Short mmCIF file of C-alpha atoms and ligand atoms in Angstrom, two decimals:
data_model
loop_
_atom_site.label_atom_id
_atom_site.label_comp_id
_atom_site.label_asym_id
_atom_site.label_seq_id
_atom_site.Cartn_x
_atom_site.Cartn_y
_atom_site.Cartn_z
CA MET A 1498 217.40 -154.17 -35.47
CA SER A 1499 218.63 -157.59 -34.37
CA LEU A 1500 216.24 -159.88 -32.48
CA LEU A 1501 218.92 -159.96 -29.78
CA PHE A 1502 217.86 -156.48 -28.74
CA ASP A 1503 214.12 -157.08 -28.44
CA PRO A 1504 212.82 -156.89 -24.88
CA GLY A 1505 211.44 -160.12 -23.38
CA PHE A 1506 209.78 -161.50 -20.26
CA ILE A 1507 210.72 -164.25 -17.79
CA GLY A 1508 207.78 -164.40 -15.41
CA THR A 1509 207.26 -160.88 -14.09
CA LEU A 1510 210.80 -159.88 -15.02
CA GLN A 1511 211.13 -157.70 -18.10
CA LEU A 1512 214.54 -157.92 -19.75
CA PRO A 1513 215.60 -155.08 -22.06
CA ASN A 1514 217.21 -157.55 -24.50
CA ARG A 1515 217.77 -161.28 -25.09
CA LEU A 1516 221.28 -161.57 -23.66
CA ILE A 1517 221.83 -163.14 -20.24
CA ARG A 1518 225.03 -163.50 -18.26
CA SER A 1519 224.92 -167.18 -17.33
CA ALA A 1520 225.91 -167.98 -13.74
CA THR A 1521 229.68 -167.80 -13.46
CA ALA A 1522 231.38 -168.47 -10.12
CA GLU A 1523 233.59 -165.46 -9.48
CA TYR A 1524 235.90 -166.85 -6.77
CA MET A 1525 235.84 -163.36 -5.27
CA SER A 1526 234.09 -163.80 -1.91
CA ASP A 1527 235.84 -164.17 1.42
CA LEU A 1528 236.05 -167.46 3.28
CA GLU A 1529 232.69 -166.85 4.96
CA GLY A 1530 231.06 -166.29 1.56
CA ARG A 1531 230.83 -162.49 1.64
CA PRO A 1532 231.30 -160.82 -1.77
CA GLN A 1533 234.21 -158.36 -1.84
CA GLU A 1534 234.95 -155.13 -3.69
CA PRO A 1535 236.37 -156.71 -6.92
CA MET A 1536 233.07 -158.55 -7.29
CA PHE A 1537 231.04 -155.34 -6.96
CA ASP A 1538 233.30 -153.77 -9.61
CA LEU A 1539 232.78 -156.75 -11.93
CA TYR A 1540 229.00 -156.53 -11.54
CA ARG A 1541 228.98 -152.79 -12.20
CA GLU A 1542 231.01 -153.40 -15.34
CA LEU A 1543 228.64 -156.16 -16.54
CA ALA A 1544 225.58 -153.98 -15.91
CA LYS A 1545 227.16 -151.05 -17.75
CA GLY A 1546 228.03 -153.38 -20.63
CA GLY A 1547 224.34 -153.76 -21.42
CA VAL A 1548 223.57 -157.42 -20.70
CA GLY A 1549 219.80 -157.88 -20.20
CA LEU A 1550 220.12 -159.94 -17.01
CA ILE A 1551 223.01 -160.98 -14.80
CA ILE A 1552 222.80 -164.34 -13.04
CA THR A 1553 225.28 -164.53 -10.17
CA GLY A 1554 227.80 -167.31 -9.79
CA HIS A 1555 226.36 -170.16 -7.72
CA CYS A 1556 225.81 -169.26 -4.06
CA TYR A 1557 225.81 -172.00 -1.42
CA VAL A 1558 222.58 -172.51 0.50
CA HIS A 1559 224.07 -174.72 3.22
CA GLN A 1560 227.54 -174.95 4.72
CA GLY A 1561 227.77 -178.59 3.67
CA GLY A 1562 227.14 -177.57 0.04
CA ARG A 1563 230.04 -175.19 -0.60
CA CYS A 1564 231.62 -176.16 -3.92
CA HIS A 1565 234.96 -174.36 -3.53
CA LEU A 1566 236.73 -171.74 -1.46
CA HIS A 1567 235.82 -168.11 -2.21
CA MET A 1568 232.31 -169.13 -3.32
CA THR A 1569 229.56 -166.64 -2.41
CA GLY A 1570 227.25 -167.72 0.43
CA VAL A 1571 223.54 -167.28 1.08
CA TYR A 1572 223.31 -169.82 3.92
CA LYS A 1573 222.76 -167.37 6.82
CA ASP A 1574 220.98 -164.08 7.50
CA ASP A 1575 224.18 -162.47 8.61
CA LEU A 1576 225.29 -162.29 4.94
CA LEU A 1577 222.36 -160.09 3.95
CA PRO A 1578 224.10 -156.68 4.08
CA ASP A 1579 226.92 -157.93 1.81
CA LEU A 1580 224.49 -159.52 -0.63
CA GLU A 1581 222.46 -156.34 -0.65
CA MET A 1582 225.58 -154.42 -1.71
CA LEU A 1583 225.91 -156.77 -4.67
CA SER A 1584 222.34 -156.31 -5.91
CA ARG A 1585 222.71 -152.55 -5.40
CA ALA A 1586 225.89 -152.45 -7.51
CA VAL A 1587 223.84 -153.79 -10.44
CA HIS A 1588 220.70 -151.74 -9.82
CA ASP A 1589 222.71 -148.52 -9.53
CA GLU A 1590 223.83 -149.10 -13.12
CA GLY A 1591 220.29 -149.87 -14.29
CA GLY A 1592 220.80 -153.67 -14.55
CA LEU A 1593 218.88 -156.72 -13.35
CA VAL A 1594 220.36 -159.49 -11.22
CA VAL A 1595 219.14 -162.97 -10.28
CA MET A 1596 220.92 -165.09 -7.68
CA GLN A 1597 221.83 -168.68 -8.56
CA ILE A 1598 221.45 -170.97 -5.52
CA ASN A 1599 223.24 -174.28 -5.20
CA HIS A 1600 224.35 -177.21 -3.07
CA GLY A 1601 227.36 -179.09 -4.38
CA GLY A 1602 226.58 -182.52 -2.86
CA ARG A 1603 229.29 -185.06 -3.69
CA GLN A 1604 231.21 -182.53 -5.80
CA CYS A 1605 232.19 -180.50 -2.71
CA PRO A 1606 235.90 -180.87 -1.99
CA GLN A 1607 236.92 -181.71 1.57
CA GLU A 1608 238.61 -178.32 2.04
CA ALA A 1609 235.35 -176.46 1.40
CA ILE A 1610 232.99 -178.19 3.85
CA PRO A 1611 232.83 -179.48 7.40
CA GLY A 1612 232.76 -183.32 7.35
CA THR A 1613 232.20 -185.72 4.47
CA PRO A 1614 230.46 -184.64 1.23
CA VAL A 1615 226.83 -185.77 1.05
CA ALA A 1616 224.86 -187.21 -1.87
CA PRO A 1617 221.67 -189.12 -2.67
CA SER A 1618 223.75 -192.33 -2.64
CA PRO A 1619 227.29 -193.25 -1.58
CA VAL A 1620 228.57 -193.20 -5.17
CA PRO A 1621 231.82 -191.33 -5.88
CA THR A 1622 232.04 -188.94 -8.83
CA ALA A 1623 233.43 -190.23 -12.12
CA ARG A 1624 236.67 -188.44 -11.26
CA GLY A 1625 236.89 -190.82 -8.30
CA LYS A 1626 236.70 -188.25 -5.53
CA GLU A 1627 236.02 -189.42 -1.99
CA ARG A 1628 232.97 -191.67 -1.42
CA PRO A 1629 230.12 -189.38 -0.27
CA ARG A 1630 227.81 -190.13 2.63
CA GLU A 1631 224.19 -190.97 1.80
CA LEU A 1632 221.72 -188.33 2.99
CA ASN A 1633 219.03 -189.49 5.40
CA GLU A 1634 215.41 -188.32 5.24
CA GLU A 1635 215.88 -185.60 7.85
CA GLU A 1636 218.96 -184.20 6.12
CA ILE A 1637 217.15 -184.16 2.77
CA TRP A 1638 214.38 -182.00 4.24
CA GLU A 1639 216.97 -179.76 5.90
CA ILE A 1640 218.59 -179.03 2.52
CA ILE A 1641 215.21 -178.51 0.84
CA ALA A 1642 214.38 -175.96 3.55
CA ALA A 1643 217.82 -174.38 3.02
CA PHE A 1644 216.96 -173.78 -0.66
CA GLY A 1645 213.75 -172.03 0.43
CA ASP A 1646 215.54 -169.95 3.08
CA ALA A 1647 218.24 -168.97 0.58
CA ALA A 1648 215.61 -167.78 -1.90
CA GLY A 1649 213.95 -165.75 0.87
CA ARG A 1650 217.32 -164.11 1.60
CA ALA A 1651 217.95 -163.37 -2.09
CA LYS A 1652 214.59 -161.60 -2.21
CA ALA A 1653 215.27 -159.71 1.04
CA ALA A 1654 218.68 -158.65 -0.31
CA GLY A 1655 217.05 -157.03 -3.35
CA PHE A 1656 217.77 -159.62 -6.06
CA ASP A 1657 215.31 -159.66 -8.94
CA GLY A 1658 214.83 -163.42 -8.75
CA VAL A 1659 216.57 -166.71 -8.04
CA GLN A 1660 217.82 -169.47 -10.27
CA ILE A 1661 217.94 -173.06 -9.02
CA HIS A 1662 221.17 -174.79 -10.09
CA ALA A 1663 220.08 -178.22 -11.30
CA ALA A 1664 222.97 -178.86 -13.69
CA HIS A 1665 226.67 -179.73 -13.95
CA GLY A 1666 226.65 -182.66 -11.54
CA TYR A 1667 225.76 -180.76 -8.36
CA LEU A 1668 223.31 -182.06 -5.75
CA ILE A 1669 220.02 -181.54 -7.61
CA ASN A 1670 221.54 -183.00 -10.80
CA GLN A 1671 222.73 -185.92 -8.62
CA PHE A 1672 219.17 -186.59 -7.46
CA ASN A 1673 217.91 -186.37 -11.06
CA SER A 1674 220.57 -188.72 -12.39
CA PRO A 1675 220.27 -192.53 -12.32
CA ALA A 1676 224.09 -192.69 -12.33
CA ALA A 1677 224.32 -190.87 -8.98
CA ASN A 1678 220.96 -191.67 -7.37
CA TRP A 1679 220.71 -195.37 -6.49
CA ARG A 1680 218.11 -194.89 -3.75
CA LYS A 1681 215.27 -197.34 -3.44
CA ASP A 1682 213.06 -195.07 -1.29
CA ARG A 1683 210.73 -192.28 -2.44
CA TRP A 1684 213.72 -190.15 -3.51
CA GLY A 1685 214.98 -192.63 -6.10
CA ASN A 1686 214.40 -195.79 -8.13
CA THR A 1687 211.98 -194.29 -10.70
CA PRO A 1688 212.15 -191.13 -12.81
CA ALA A 1689 209.25 -189.63 -10.83
CA ALA A 1690 211.03 -190.32 -7.53
CA ARG A 1691 214.39 -189.00 -8.75
CA MET A 1692 212.83 -185.64 -9.65
CA ARG A 1693 211.09 -185.37 -6.26
CA PHE A 1694 213.98 -183.51 -4.64
CA LEU A 1695 213.79 -180.80 -7.30
CA GLU A 1696 210.02 -180.61 -6.99
CA GLU A 1697 210.24 -180.19 -3.21
CA ALA A 1698 213.04 -177.64 -3.47
CA ALA A 1699 210.93 -175.64 -5.97
CA ASN A 1700 207.93 -175.85 -3.59
CA SER A 1701 210.03 -174.72 -0.66
CA ILE A 1702 211.33 -171.75 -2.66
CA ARG A 1703 207.93 -170.72 -4.00
CA HIS A 1704 206.47 -170.95 -0.51
CA ARG A 1705 209.14 -168.55 0.80
CA VAL A 1706 209.11 -165.95 -1.98
CA GLY A 1707 205.40 -165.72 -2.89
CA ASP A 1708 203.62 -166.01 -6.23
CA ASP A 1709 205.10 -163.16 -8.26
CA TYR A 1710 208.81 -163.48 -7.56
CA PRO A 1711 210.81 -164.83 -10.52
CA VAL A 1712 212.10 -168.38 -9.94
CA LEU A 1713 214.30 -169.74 -12.73
CA ILE A 1714 216.11 -173.02 -13.21
CA LYS A 1715 219.31 -174.08 -14.96
CA LEU A 1716 218.70 -177.70 -15.84
CA GLY A 1717 221.30 -180.25 -16.89
CA MET A 1718 219.38 -182.19 -19.52
CA GLU A 1719 221.98 -184.85 -20.29
CA ASP A 1720 224.89 -186.09 -18.16
CA TYR A 1721 227.02 -187.69 -20.91
CA VAL A 1722 228.16 -190.40 -18.48
CA ARG A 1723 227.31 -194.10 -18.44
CA ASP A 1724 223.79 -194.69 -17.03
CA GLY A 1725 223.42 -190.94 -16.55
CA LEU A 1726 220.46 -188.63 -17.09
CA THR A 1727 219.19 -188.75 -20.68
CA LEU A 1728 217.09 -186.35 -22.73
CA LYS A 1729 214.15 -188.73 -22.42
CA GLU A 1730 214.09 -188.46 -18.65
CA SER A 1731 214.99 -184.77 -18.42
CA THR A 1732 212.25 -183.87 -20.89
CA GLU A 1733 209.82 -185.34 -18.38
CA ILE A 1734 211.26 -183.00 -15.75
CA VAL A 1735 210.80 -180.07 -18.13
CA ARG A 1736 207.12 -180.96 -18.55
CA HIS A 1737 206.58 -180.40 -14.81
CA LEU A 1738 208.49 -177.14 -14.35
CA ALA A 1739 205.57 -174.75 -14.91
CA GLU A 1740 203.33 -176.66 -12.52
CA TRP A 1741 206.10 -176.45 -9.88
CA GLY A 1742 206.04 -172.66 -10.18
CA ILE A 1743 209.17 -172.20 -12.30
CA ASP A 1744 209.15 -169.14 -14.58
CA GLY A 1745 212.03 -169.79 -16.94
CA LEU A 1746 214.37 -172.59 -18.03
CA GLU A 1747 218.04 -172.32 -18.94
CA VAL A 1748 219.10 -175.41 -20.87
CA SER A 1749 222.51 -176.82 -20.03
CA GLY A 1750 224.07 -180.25 -19.65
CA GLY A 1751 227.20 -182.22 -18.88
CA ILE A 1752 229.37 -182.56 -15.83
CA GLY A 1753 232.74 -180.82 -15.57
CA ARG A 1754 234.41 -180.52 -18.96
CA THR A 1755 231.33 -181.55 -20.95
CA SER A 1756 229.42 -178.53 -19.63
CA VAL A 1757 232.19 -176.04 -20.49
CA VAL A 1758 233.40 -177.29 -23.88
CA LYS A 1759 236.82 -176.03 -25.03
CA ASP A 1760 237.87 -174.52 -28.35
CA VAL A 1761 234.54 -173.27 -29.66
CA LEU A 1762 236.06 -171.54 -32.67
CA ARG A 1763 233.78 -172.20 -35.66
CA PRO A 1764 230.03 -171.55 -36.07
CA GLU A 1765 229.48 -175.34 -36.27
CA ASP A 1766 231.02 -175.77 -32.78
CA GLU A 1767 228.61 -173.24 -31.28
CA ALA A 1768 225.33 -173.85 -29.39
CA TYR A 1769 226.45 -177.30 -28.30
CA PHE A 1770 223.24 -177.95 -26.29
CA LEU A 1771 220.91 -176.99 -29.14
CA ASP A 1772 219.41 -180.50 -29.40
CA ALA A 1773 218.56 -180.43 -25.70
CA ALA A 1774 216.91 -177.03 -26.13
CA ARG A 1775 214.86 -178.39 -29.05
CA ALA A 1776 213.66 -181.26 -26.84
CA ALA A 1777 212.83 -178.81 -24.03
CA ARG A 1778 210.93 -176.57 -26.46
CA GLU A 1779 208.65 -179.50 -27.32
CA ALA A 1780 207.93 -180.06 -23.63
CA THR A 1781 207.22 -176.57 -22.27
CA ASP A 1782 205.90 -173.12 -23.11
CA LEU A 1783 208.16 -171.50 -20.52
CA PRO A 1784 210.75 -169.02 -21.77
CA ILE A 1785 213.95 -170.90 -22.59
CA SER A 1786 217.49 -169.63 -22.54
CA LEU A 1787 220.26 -171.58 -24.23
CA VAL A 1788 223.81 -171.68 -22.88
CA GLY A 1789 226.93 -173.39 -24.16
CA GLY A 1790 229.31 -172.07 -26.76
CA LEU A 1791 227.25 -169.26 -28.22
CA ARG A 1792 229.76 -166.91 -29.78
CA SER A 1793 228.50 -165.23 -32.98
CA THR A 1794 225.47 -163.01 -33.51
CA GLU A 1795 224.73 -165.12 -36.59
CA VAL A 1796 224.22 -168.33 -34.57
CA MET A 1797 222.48 -166.51 -31.69
CA GLU A 1798 219.98 -164.90 -34.06
CA ARG A 1799 219.36 -168.21 -35.81
CA VAL A 1800 218.53 -169.89 -32.48
CA LEU A 1801 216.07 -167.10 -31.62
CA GLU A 1802 214.58 -167.05 -35.11
CA GLU A 1803 213.88 -170.78 -35.21
CA GLY A 1804 212.14 -170.33 -31.84
CA THR A 1805 214.21 -172.95 -30.01
CA ALA A 1806 215.18 -170.43 -27.36
CA ASP A 1807 213.92 -167.03 -26.30
CA PHE A 1808 217.16 -165.88 -24.68
CA ILE A 1809 220.89 -166.45 -25.16
CA SER A 1810 223.10 -167.11 -22.14
CA LEU A 1811 226.81 -166.38 -22.13
CA SER A 1812 229.49 -167.12 -19.57
CA ARG A 1813 233.08 -167.12 -20.89
CA PRO A 1814 232.45 -164.42 -23.53
CA LEU A 1815 231.49 -161.97 -20.76
CA ILE A 1816 234.65 -162.77 -18.81
CA ARG A 1817 236.60 -161.79 -21.89
CA GLU A 1818 234.41 -158.80 -22.84
CA PRO A 1819 231.98 -157.73 -20.09
CA ASP A 1820 230.63 -155.10 -22.52
CA LEU A 1821 229.98 -157.60 -25.32
CA PRO A 1822 226.27 -156.64 -25.65
CA ARG A 1823 227.26 -153.02 -26.31
CA ARG A 1824 229.88 -154.20 -28.79
CA PHE A 1825 227.23 -156.25 -30.62
CA LEU A 1826 225.05 -153.14 -30.80
CA GLN A 1827 227.99 -151.29 -32.33
CA GLY A 1828 228.37 -153.94 -35.01
CA GLN A 1829 230.85 -156.49 -33.59
CA LYS A 1830 229.77 -159.88 -34.91
CA ARG A 1831 231.57 -162.35 -32.66
CA SER A 1832 232.88 -162.77 -29.15
CA ALA A 1833 236.68 -162.64 -28.94
CA CYS A 1834 236.59 -165.56 -26.45
CA ILE A 1835 238.59 -168.56 -27.70
CA SER A 1836 237.09 -170.94 -25.07
CA CYS A 1837 240.53 -171.89 -23.73
CA ASN A 1838 239.12 -172.47 -20.23
CA ARG A 1839 241.89 -170.55 -18.51
CA CYS A 1840 239.30 -168.29 -16.81
CA TRP A 1841 239.40 -170.19 -13.50
CA PRO A 1842 241.92 -168.86 -10.99
CA PRO A 1843 245.07 -170.98 -10.83
CA PRO A 1844 245.96 -172.45 -7.40
CA GLY A 1845 246.84 -169.70 -4.92
CA GLU A 1846 245.04 -166.97 -6.88
CA ILE A 1847 241.51 -165.64 -6.53
CA GLY A 1848 239.14 -164.23 -9.11
CA ILE A 1849 238.05 -165.25 -12.60
CA ALA A 1850 239.73 -163.38 -15.45
CA CYS A 1851 240.49 -163.88 -19.12
CA ARG A 1852 243.91 -165.55 -19.09
CA ASP A 1853 244.21 -166.16 -22.82
CA PRO A 1854 248.00 -165.88 -23.15
CA ASN A 1855 247.69 -164.22 -26.57
CA LYS A 1856 244.94 -161.81 -25.61
CA GLU A 1857 246.86 -158.59 -26.23
CA GLU A 1858 248.32 -159.83 -29.48
CA ARG A 1859 244.88 -160.84 -30.72
CA GLU A 1860 243.37 -157.50 -29.71
CA GLU A 1861 246.09 -155.57 -31.53
CA SER A 1862 245.69 -157.56 -34.73
CA SER A 1863 241.90 -157.11 -34.72
CA GLY A 1864 242.49 -153.37 -34.39
C1 LIG B 624 234.86 -169.73 -14.59
C2 LIG B 624 233.51 -170.38 -14.76
C3 LIG B 624 232.65 -170.48 -13.67
C4 LIG B 624 231.38 -171.06 -13.84
N1 LIG B 624 230.53 -171.08 -12.77
C5 LIG B 624 229.24 -171.52 -12.95
C6 LIG B 624 228.29 -171.41 -11.90
O1 LIG B 624 228.56 -170.89 -10.82
N2 LIG B 624 227.03 -171.88 -12.14
C7 LIG B 624 226.68 -172.42 -13.35
O2 LIG B 624 225.53 -172.82 -13.52
N3 LIG B 624 227.57 -172.54 -14.35
C8 LIG B 624 228.82 -172.08 -14.19
N4 LIG B 624 229.70 -172.12 -15.23
C9 LIG B 624 229.25 -172.64 -16.54
C10 LIG B 624 228.71 -171.51 -17.41
O3 LIG B 624 227.63 -170.82 -16.84
C11 LIG B 624 228.24 -172.03 -18.79
O4 LIG B 624 227.19 -172.96 -18.57
C12 LIG B 624 229.37 -172.69 -19.59
O5 LIG B 624 230.58 -171.98 -19.40
C13 LIG B 624 229.06 -172.72 -21.08
O6 LIG B 624 228.76 -171.43 -21.55
P1 LIG B 624 229.83 -170.51 -22.37
O7 LIG B 624 230.24 -171.30 -23.56
O8 LIG B 624 229.04 -169.27 -22.71
O9 LIG B 624 230.96 -170.25 -21.46
C14 LIG B 624 230.98 -171.56 -15.10
C15 LIG B 624 231.86 -171.46 -16.18
C16 LIG B 624 233.10 -170.87 -16.04
C17 LIG B 624 234.00 -170.74 -17.24
#
């Protein structure tokens, strides 16, 4: 039997196999952040499809941190009944579900937040969006508390754990990154100071959820922008994760397009953050999951066999085939996803979906 179907632990959480649905924003919640029926259906389908753990799309912890319209919210108690329905949809099908919690910082578009986007420093994104407003000390602590409160809500709503989003250029990644964090106070200027926001957010979360509740992190280990976060600095962050009470690390990287690489079609294009995972493996004994272009059982098994990662995370392949784990069990060797990046809803539409224009044709020809 393939290693992919061995059970494994992340903290107190026992996964039935090594396949994880990486956080994937669904664009299916209403404008207050409440998940709607199509999202419950999607989660039931994923759970039935046999994935070992589902990580939700990022959920905003603070109204000033909403990354786009139709993002799911966890910023107020009033959302609890809706969030509870989401965890129940998964549990009713025998699955496990962890909530990813996030604040978008300077990547929040104007239409999604009240006021100006905030950031560690008033540095616009590389795409030249509006200049963000620098957070003051009081606001920093308010957002740290919001991460803790959000984790408390996830637990109260029945989720099996939380995952801190510290990748893809969002607020925590901004604090970690010398390209975005130009502060000269205790929140910036040195590697130790840049990682302080993450440390305090992790403390705030652990304080709210208690010792045994699974707290995971998705860490951007390299920014791939000028003066950005490098493997050298992020490896230092990794060294501290266990002492900050983190139970498991998902290795990612990049900002925008470099985190969701297109056209992963050959085995040599797969596992595009493998080097980052190897560096993380040297720095921690925590369970590691690798995301980014994993498509074939051959490459997935190799990554597990060499011990670089303990779990395999998938995003786009599970949009294409939510039952991919079952298909692997039945002998399918590769995801049908062509990494065309058409999964995001076009303007005016809501909901992720596989929009590969040749999907039907391809399915027919593969029988
Ligand atoms: C439609 C879409 C939405 C995404 N939303 C999130 C998200 O909410 N949080 C996150 O950490 N990553 C998000 N990602 C990135 C994926 O989790 C993953 O890191 C990336 O797609 C690479 O993995 P893959 O090759 O398996 O798709 C998203 C990706 C896609 C395609």
